[in-house]
mmCIF file of C-alpha atoms in Angstrom:
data_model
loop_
_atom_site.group_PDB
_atom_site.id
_atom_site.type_symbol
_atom_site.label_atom_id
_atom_site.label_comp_id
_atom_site.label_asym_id
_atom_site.label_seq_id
_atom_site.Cartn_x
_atom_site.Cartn_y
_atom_site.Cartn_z
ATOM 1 C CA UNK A 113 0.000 0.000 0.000
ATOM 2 C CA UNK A 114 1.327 3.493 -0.987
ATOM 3 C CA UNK A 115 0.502 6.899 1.015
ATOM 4 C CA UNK A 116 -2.143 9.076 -1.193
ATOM 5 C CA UNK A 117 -1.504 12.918 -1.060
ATOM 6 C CA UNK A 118 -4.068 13.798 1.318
ATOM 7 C CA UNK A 119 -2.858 10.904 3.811
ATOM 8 C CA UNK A 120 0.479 12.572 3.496
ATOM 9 C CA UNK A 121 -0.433 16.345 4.023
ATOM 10 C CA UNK A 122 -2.362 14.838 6.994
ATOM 11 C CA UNK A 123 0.685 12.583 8.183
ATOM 12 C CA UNK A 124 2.669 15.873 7.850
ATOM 13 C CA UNK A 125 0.614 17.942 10.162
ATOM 14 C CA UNK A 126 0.316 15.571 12.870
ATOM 15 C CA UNK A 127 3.981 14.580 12.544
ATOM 16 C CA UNK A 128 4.545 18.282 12.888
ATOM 17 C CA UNK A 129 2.567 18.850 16.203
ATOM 18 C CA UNK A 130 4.271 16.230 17.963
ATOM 19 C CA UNK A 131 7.399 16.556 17.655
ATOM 20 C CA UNK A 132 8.636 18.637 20.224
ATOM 21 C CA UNK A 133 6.737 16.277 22.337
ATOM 22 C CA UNK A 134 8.578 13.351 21.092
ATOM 23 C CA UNK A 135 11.827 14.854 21.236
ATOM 24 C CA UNK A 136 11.244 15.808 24.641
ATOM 25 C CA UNK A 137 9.776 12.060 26.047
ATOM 26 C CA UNK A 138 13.041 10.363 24.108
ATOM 27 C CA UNK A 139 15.497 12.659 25.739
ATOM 28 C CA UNK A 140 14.208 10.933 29.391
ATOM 29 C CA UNK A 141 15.178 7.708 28.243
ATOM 30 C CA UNK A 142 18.030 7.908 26.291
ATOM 31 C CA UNK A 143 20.996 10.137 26.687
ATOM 32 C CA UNK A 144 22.062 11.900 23.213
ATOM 33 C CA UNK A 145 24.754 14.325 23.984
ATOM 34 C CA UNK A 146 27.704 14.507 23.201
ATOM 35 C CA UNK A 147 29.286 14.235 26.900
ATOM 36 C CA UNK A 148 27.917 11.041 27.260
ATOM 37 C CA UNK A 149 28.434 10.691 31.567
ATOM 38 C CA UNK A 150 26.771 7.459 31.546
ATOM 39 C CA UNK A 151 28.832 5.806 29.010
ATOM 40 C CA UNK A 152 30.809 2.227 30.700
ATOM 41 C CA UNK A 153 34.381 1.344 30.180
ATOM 42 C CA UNK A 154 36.066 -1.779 30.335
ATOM 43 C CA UNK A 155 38.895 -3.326 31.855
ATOM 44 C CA UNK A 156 42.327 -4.119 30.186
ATOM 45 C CA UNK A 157 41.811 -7.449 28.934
ATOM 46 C CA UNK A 158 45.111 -9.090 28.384
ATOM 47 C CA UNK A 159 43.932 -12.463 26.702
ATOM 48 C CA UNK A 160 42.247 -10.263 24.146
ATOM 49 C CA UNK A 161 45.455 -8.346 23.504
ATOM 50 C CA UNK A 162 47.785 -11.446 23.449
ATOM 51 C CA UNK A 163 45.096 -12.850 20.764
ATOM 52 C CA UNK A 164 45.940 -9.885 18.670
ATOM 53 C CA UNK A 165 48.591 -10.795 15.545
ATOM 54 C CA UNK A 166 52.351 -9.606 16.280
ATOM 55 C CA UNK A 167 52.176 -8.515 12.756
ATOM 56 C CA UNK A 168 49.074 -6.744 12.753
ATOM 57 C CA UNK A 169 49.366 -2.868 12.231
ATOM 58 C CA UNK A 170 46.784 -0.583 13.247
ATOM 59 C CA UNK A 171 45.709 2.102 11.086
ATOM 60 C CA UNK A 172 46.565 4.524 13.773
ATOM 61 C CA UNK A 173 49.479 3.373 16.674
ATOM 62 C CA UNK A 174 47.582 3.007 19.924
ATOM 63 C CA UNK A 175 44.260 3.076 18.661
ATOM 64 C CA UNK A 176 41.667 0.947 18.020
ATOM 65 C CA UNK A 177 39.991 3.147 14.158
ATOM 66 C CA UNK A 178 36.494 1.911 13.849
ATOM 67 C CA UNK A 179 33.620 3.129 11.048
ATOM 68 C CA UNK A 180 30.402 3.898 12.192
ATOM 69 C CA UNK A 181 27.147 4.654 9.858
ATOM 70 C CA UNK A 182 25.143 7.064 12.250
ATOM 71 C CA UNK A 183 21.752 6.146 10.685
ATOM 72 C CA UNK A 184 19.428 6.710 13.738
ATOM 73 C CA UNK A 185 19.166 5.740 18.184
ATOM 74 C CA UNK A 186 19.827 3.947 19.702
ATOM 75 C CA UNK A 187 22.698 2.090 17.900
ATOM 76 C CA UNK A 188 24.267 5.136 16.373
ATOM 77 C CA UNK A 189 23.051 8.693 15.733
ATOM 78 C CA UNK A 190 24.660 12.319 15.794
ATOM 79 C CA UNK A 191 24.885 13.538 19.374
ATOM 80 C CA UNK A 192 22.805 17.169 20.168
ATOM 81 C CA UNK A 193 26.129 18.752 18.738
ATOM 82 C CA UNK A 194 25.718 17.629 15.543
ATOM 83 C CA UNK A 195 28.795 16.113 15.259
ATOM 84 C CA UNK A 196 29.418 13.679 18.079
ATOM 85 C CA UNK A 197 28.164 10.047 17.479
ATOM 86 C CA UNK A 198 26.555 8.310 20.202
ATOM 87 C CA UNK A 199 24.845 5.221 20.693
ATOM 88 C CA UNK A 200 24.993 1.376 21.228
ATOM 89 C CA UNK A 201 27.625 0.300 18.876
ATOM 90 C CA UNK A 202 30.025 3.635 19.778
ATOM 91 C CA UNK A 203 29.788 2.534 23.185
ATOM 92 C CA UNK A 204 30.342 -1.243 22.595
ATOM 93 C CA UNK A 205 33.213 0.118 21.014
ATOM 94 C CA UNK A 206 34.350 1.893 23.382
ATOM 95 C CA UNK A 207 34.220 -0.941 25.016
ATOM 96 C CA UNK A 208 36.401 -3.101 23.483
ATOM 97 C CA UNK A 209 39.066 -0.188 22.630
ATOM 98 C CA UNK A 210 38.971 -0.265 26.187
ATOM 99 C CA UNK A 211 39.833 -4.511 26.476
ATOM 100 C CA UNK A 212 42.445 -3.665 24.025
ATOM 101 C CA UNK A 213 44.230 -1.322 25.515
ATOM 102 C CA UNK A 214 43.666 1.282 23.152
ATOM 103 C CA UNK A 215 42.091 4.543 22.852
ATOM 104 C CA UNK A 216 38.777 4.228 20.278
ATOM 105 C CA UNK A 217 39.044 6.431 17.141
ATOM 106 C CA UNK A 218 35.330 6.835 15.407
ATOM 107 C CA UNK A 219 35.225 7.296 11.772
ATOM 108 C CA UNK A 220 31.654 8.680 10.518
ATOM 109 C CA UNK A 221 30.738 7.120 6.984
ATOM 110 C CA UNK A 222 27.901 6.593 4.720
ATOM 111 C CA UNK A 223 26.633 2.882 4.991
ATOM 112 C CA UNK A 224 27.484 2.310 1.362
ATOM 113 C CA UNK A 225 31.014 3.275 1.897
ATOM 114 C CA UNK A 226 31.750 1.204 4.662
ATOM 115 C CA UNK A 227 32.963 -2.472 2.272
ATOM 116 C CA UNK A 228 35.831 -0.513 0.352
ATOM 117 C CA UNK A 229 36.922 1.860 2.846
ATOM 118 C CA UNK A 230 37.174 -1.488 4.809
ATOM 119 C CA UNK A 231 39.459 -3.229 2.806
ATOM 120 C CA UNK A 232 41.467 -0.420 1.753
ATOM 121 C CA UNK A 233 42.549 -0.195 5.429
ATOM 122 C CA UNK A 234 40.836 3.355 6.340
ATOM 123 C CA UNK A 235 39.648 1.790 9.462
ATOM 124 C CA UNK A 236 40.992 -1.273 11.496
ATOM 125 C CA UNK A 237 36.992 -2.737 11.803
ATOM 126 C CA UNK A 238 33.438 -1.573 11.044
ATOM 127 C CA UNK A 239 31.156 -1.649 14.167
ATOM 128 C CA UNK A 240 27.875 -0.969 12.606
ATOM 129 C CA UNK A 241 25.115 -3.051 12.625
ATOM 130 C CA UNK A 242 26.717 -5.667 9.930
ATOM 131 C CA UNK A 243 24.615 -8.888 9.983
ATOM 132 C CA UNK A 244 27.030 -11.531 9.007
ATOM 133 C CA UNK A 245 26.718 -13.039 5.565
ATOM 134 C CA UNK A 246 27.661 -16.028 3.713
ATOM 135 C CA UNK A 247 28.324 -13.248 0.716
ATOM 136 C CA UNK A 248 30.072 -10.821 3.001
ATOM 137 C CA UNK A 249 32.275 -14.013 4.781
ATOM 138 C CA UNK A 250 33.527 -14.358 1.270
ATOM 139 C CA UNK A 251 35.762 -11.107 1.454
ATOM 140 C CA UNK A 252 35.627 -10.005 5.248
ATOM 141 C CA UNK A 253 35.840 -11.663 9.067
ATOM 142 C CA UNK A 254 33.299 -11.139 11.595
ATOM 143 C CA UNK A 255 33.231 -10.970 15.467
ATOM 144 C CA UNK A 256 29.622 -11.412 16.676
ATOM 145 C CA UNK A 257 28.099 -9.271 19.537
ATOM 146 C CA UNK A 258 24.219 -8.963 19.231
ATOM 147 C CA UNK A 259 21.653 -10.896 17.534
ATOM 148 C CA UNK A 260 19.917 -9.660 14.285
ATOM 149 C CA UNK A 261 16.241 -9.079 14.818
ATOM 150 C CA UNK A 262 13.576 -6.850 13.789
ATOM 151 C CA UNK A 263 10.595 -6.064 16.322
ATOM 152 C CA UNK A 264 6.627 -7.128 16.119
ATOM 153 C CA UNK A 265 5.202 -3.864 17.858
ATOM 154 C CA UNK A 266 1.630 -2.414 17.533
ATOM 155 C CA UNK A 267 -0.579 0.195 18.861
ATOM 156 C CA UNK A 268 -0.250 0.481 23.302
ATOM 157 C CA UNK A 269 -4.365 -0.580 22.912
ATOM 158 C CA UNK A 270 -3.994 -3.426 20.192
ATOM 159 C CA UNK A 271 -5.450 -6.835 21.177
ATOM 160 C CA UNK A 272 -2.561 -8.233 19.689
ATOM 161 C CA UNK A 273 -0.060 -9.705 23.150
ATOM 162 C CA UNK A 274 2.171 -12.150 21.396
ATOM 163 C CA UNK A 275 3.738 -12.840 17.805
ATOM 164 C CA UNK A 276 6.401 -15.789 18.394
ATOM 165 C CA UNK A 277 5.203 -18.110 14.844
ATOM 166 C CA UNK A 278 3.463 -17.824 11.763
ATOM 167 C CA UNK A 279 0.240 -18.797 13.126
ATOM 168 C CA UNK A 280 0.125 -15.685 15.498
ATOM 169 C CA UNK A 281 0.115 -13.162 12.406
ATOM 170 C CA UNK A 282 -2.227 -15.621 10.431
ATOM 171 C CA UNK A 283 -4.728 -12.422 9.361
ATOM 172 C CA UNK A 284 -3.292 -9.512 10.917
ATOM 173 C CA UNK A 285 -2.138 -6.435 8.405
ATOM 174 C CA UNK A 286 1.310 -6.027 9.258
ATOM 175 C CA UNK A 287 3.626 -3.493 7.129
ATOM 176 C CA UNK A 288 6.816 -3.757 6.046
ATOM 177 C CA UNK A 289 9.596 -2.082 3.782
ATOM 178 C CA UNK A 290 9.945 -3.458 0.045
ATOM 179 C CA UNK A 291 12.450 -5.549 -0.450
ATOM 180 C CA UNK A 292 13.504 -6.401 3.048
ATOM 181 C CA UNK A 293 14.416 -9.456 4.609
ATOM 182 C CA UNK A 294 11.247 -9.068 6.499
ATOM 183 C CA UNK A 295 9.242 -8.919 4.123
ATOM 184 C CA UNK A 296 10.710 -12.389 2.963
ATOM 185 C CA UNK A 297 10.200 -13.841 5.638
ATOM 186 C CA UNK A 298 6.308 -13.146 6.047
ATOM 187 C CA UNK A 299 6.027 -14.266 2.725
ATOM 188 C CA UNK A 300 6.577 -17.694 3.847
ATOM 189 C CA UNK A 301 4.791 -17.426 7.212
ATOM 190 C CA UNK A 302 1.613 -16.446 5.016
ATOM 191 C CA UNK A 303 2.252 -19.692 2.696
ATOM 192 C CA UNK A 304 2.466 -21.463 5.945
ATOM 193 C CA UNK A 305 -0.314 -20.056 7.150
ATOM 194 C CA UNK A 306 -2.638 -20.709 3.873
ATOM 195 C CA UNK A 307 -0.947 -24.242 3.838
ATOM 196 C CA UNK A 308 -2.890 -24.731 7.646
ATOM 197 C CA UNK A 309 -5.721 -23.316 6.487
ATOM 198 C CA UNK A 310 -5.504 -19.798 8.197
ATOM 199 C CA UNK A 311 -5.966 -16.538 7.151
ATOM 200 C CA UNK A 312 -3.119 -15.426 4.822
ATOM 201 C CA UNK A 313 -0.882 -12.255 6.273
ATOM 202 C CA UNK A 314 -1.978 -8.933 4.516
ATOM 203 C CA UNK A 315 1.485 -6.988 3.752
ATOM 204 C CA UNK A 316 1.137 -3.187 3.590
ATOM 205 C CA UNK A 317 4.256 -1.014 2.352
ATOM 206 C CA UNK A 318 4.286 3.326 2.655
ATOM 207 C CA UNK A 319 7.321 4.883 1.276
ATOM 208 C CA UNK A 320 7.934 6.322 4.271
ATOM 209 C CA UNK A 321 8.647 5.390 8.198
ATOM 210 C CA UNK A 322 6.113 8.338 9.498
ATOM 211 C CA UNK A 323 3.437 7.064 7.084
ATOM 212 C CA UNK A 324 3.899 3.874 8.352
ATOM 213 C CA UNK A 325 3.546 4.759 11.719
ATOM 214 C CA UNK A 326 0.307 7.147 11.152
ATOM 215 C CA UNK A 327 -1.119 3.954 9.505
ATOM 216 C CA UNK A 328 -0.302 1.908 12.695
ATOM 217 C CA UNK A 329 -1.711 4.276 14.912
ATOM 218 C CA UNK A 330 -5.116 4.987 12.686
ATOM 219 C CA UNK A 331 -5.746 1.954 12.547
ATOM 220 C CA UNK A 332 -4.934 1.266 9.082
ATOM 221 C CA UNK A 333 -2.606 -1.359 9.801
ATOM 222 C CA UNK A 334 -2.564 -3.727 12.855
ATOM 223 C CA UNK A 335 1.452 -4.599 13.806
ATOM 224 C CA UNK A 336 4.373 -2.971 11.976
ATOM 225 C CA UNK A 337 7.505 -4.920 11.605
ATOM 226 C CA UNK A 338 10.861 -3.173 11.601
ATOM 227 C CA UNK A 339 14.552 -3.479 12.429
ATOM 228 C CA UNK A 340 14.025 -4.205 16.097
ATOM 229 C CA UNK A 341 16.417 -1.485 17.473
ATOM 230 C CA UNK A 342 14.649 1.466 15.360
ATOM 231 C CA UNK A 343 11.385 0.539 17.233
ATOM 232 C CA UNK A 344 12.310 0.033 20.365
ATOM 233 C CA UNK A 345 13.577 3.856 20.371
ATOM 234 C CA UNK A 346 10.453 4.794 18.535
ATOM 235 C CA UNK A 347 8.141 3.091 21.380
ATOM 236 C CA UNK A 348 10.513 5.062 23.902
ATOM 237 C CA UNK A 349 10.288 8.342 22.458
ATOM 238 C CA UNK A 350 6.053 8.214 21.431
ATOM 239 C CA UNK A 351 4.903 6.366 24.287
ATOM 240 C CA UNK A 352 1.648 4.781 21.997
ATOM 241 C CA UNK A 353 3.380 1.515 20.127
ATOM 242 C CA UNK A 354 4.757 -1.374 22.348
ATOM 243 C CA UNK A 355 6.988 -5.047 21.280
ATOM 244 C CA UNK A 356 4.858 -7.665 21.064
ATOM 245 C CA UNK A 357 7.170 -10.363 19.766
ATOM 246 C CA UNK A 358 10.932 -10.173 18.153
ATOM 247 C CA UNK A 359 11.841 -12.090 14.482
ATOM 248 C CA UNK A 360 15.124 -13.489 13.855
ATOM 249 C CA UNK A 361 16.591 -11.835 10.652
ATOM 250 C CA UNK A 362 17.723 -15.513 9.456
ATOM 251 C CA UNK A 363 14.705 -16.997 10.672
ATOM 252 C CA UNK A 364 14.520 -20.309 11.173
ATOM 253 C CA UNK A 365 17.741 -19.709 12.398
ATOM 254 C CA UNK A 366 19.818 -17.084 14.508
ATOM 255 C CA UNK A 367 21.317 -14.397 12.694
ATOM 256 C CA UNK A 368 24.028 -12.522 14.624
ATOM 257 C CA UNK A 369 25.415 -8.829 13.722
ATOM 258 C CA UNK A 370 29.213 -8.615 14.006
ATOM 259 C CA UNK A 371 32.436 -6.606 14.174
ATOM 260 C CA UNK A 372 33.351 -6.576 10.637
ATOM 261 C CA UNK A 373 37.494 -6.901 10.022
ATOM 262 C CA UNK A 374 39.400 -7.729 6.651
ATOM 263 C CA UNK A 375 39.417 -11.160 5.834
ATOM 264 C CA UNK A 376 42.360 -12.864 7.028
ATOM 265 C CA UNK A 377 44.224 -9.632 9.128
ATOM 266 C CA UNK A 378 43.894 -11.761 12.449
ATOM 267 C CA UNK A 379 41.891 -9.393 14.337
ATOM 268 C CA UNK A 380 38.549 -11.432 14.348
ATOM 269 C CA UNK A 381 39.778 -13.897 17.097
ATOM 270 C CA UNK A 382 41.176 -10.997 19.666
ATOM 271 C CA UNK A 383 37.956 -8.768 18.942
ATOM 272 C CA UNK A 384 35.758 -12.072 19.568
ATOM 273 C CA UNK A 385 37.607 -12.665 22.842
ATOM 274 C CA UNK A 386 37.623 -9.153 23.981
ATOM 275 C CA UNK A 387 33.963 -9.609 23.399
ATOM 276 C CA UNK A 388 34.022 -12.207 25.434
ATOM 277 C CA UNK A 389 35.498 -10.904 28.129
ATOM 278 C CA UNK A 390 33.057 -8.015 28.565
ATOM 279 C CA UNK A 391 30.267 -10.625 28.810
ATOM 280 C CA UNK A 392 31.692 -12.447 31.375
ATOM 281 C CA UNK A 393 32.615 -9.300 33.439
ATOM 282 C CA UNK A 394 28.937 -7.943 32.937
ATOM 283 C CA UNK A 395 29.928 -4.455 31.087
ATOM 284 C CA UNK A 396 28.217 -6.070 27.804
ATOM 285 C CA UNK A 397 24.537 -6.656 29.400
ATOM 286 C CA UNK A 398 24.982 -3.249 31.544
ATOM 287 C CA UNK A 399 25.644 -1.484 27.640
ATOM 288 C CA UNK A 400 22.681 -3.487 25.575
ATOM 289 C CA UNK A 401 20.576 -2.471 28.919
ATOM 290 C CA UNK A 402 21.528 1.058 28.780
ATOM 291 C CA UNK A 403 20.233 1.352 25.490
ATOM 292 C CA UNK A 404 16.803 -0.452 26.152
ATOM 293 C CA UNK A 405 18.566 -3.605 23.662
ATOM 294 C CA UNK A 406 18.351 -6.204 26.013
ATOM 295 C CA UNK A 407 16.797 -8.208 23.587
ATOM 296 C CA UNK A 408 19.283 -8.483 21.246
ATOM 297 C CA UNK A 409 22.172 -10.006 24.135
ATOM 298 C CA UNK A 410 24.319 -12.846 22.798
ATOM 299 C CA UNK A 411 25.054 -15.456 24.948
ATOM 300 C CA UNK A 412 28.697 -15.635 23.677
ATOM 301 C CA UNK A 413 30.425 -13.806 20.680
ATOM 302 C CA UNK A 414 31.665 -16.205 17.897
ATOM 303 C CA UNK A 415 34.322 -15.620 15.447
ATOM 304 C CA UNK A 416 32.802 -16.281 11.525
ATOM 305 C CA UNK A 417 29.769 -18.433 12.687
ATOM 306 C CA UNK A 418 27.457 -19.685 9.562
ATOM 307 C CA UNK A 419 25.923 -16.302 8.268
ATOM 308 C CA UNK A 420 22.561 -15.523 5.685
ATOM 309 C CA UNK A 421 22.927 -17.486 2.898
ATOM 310 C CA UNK A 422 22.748 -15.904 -0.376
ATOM 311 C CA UNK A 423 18.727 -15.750 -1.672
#
């Protein structure tokens, strides 16, 4: 389904009203300045370092140069400055600059740019929301440290409770972006759900995230499913959607995001141990939970564990 004009202006106006009120409600629950007081660090961890290749070079002595695509909170956004990058994955790696015994060096890119400036050794890694790939495996190493999942949530009133299998959606109008992985994998719960004789799954699309959540809350829609991080800071800052289930991104199967590395440089194994490390010590839960990403907690990191296959 595609917004209509009118729907838009409308979306527009009401978007418009509320958000200084939005703004205002996200700011209590998650910290976007550029100070960052709350922020954790991490104790020397000298397994990690001793994992580390003698021959490795860093692209910067004494630092640990990491690229970060500041596409939205919680995992990484632009501080209040305008300039400072905050979030989730900044502080994980923080984190594990920290374990390494080495001061953390952020490097700002575009998403797109992220695979060449990679392997043309701009950065040392890419902490960034990477899901691991079968495709990507092929030229890069990966370090796991959450899982991948996008979020079930609908309106705070819905009679919807609980989406954990196909048969729970079996009806429901649930949008989703064209194109996704998402939406790929509702295709199939909907064949499922046919195949049991249930109601198929009606997919909506807007070309927009506002217009999808203006749907949601009208009443045009009944769940909207999303990466699950975007949500949960959506349902934070509006106070009217809540999580009402979680979907693996490789579902059937786990699908883990990752510190991305170039492929054979060594660093995967110390970066996996570091990781490690910080969820032993308990710095790793007290990050995800500062960030409301519980949810997405790892119960160990793994270095180049079976990724997406390619579709």
């Amino acid at each position: 389904m595609i917004a209509f004009p009118a729907f838009r202006t409308l979306l527009i106006a009401a978007m418009a009203s509320a958000l200084c009120y939005g703004a205002a409600h996200a700011a209590e629950d998650f910290d976007l300045s550029p100070e960052q007081p709350g922020r954790l660090h991490a104790a020397r961890n000298d397994a990690a370092i001793a994992a580390i290749p003698k021959d490795f070079k860093f692209v910067t002595p004494g630092k640990f140069t990491i690229a970060v695509s500041p596409g939205g909170p919680p995992l990484a956004t632009y501080a209040t400055d305008a300039k400072t990058v905050v979030g989730a994955d900044p502080d994980y790696a923080y984190a594990i600059a920290d374990s390494l015994g080495l001061t953390l060096e952020i490097v700002p890119v575009a998403w797109i740019d992220w695979p060449l400036g990679l392997a043309s050794g701009k950065y040392d890694a890419v902490i960034s929301n990477v899901g691991v790939t079968e495709q990507r495996k092929e030229k890069f190493d990966f370090s796991t440290y959450r899982q991948g999942l996008h979020g079930f949530f609908v309106k705070s009133d819905s009679p919807v409770t609980s989406i954990k299998e196909p048969k729970n959606a079996a009806g429901l109008r649930i949008i989703v972006g064209a194109g996704t992985n998402q939406e790929r994998i509702l295709v199939k719960w909907s064949e499922e759900d046919v195949a049991a004789g249930l109601k198929p799954i009606e997919l909506q699309y807007y070309d927009d995230e506002a217009a999808s959540l203006l749907a949601l809350r009208s009443g045009r829609a009944d769940v909207i499913v999303q990466p699950h991080a975007q949500l949960v800071f959506i349902a934070t800052r509006d106070k009217n959607i809540k999580r009402v289930g979680t979907l693996s991104a490789g579902w059937p199967d786990r699908s883990d995001v990752a510190i991305t590395t170039r492929k054979g440089s060594g660093l995967a194994d110390a970066l996996t141990v570091a990781t490690n490390g910080l969820i032993k010590d308990g710095t790793y839960a007290k990050i995800l939970d500062h960030w409301h990403l519980s949810e997405e907690a790892l119960p160990a990191s793994e270095t180049n564990p079976p990724g997406l296959p390619k579709y």
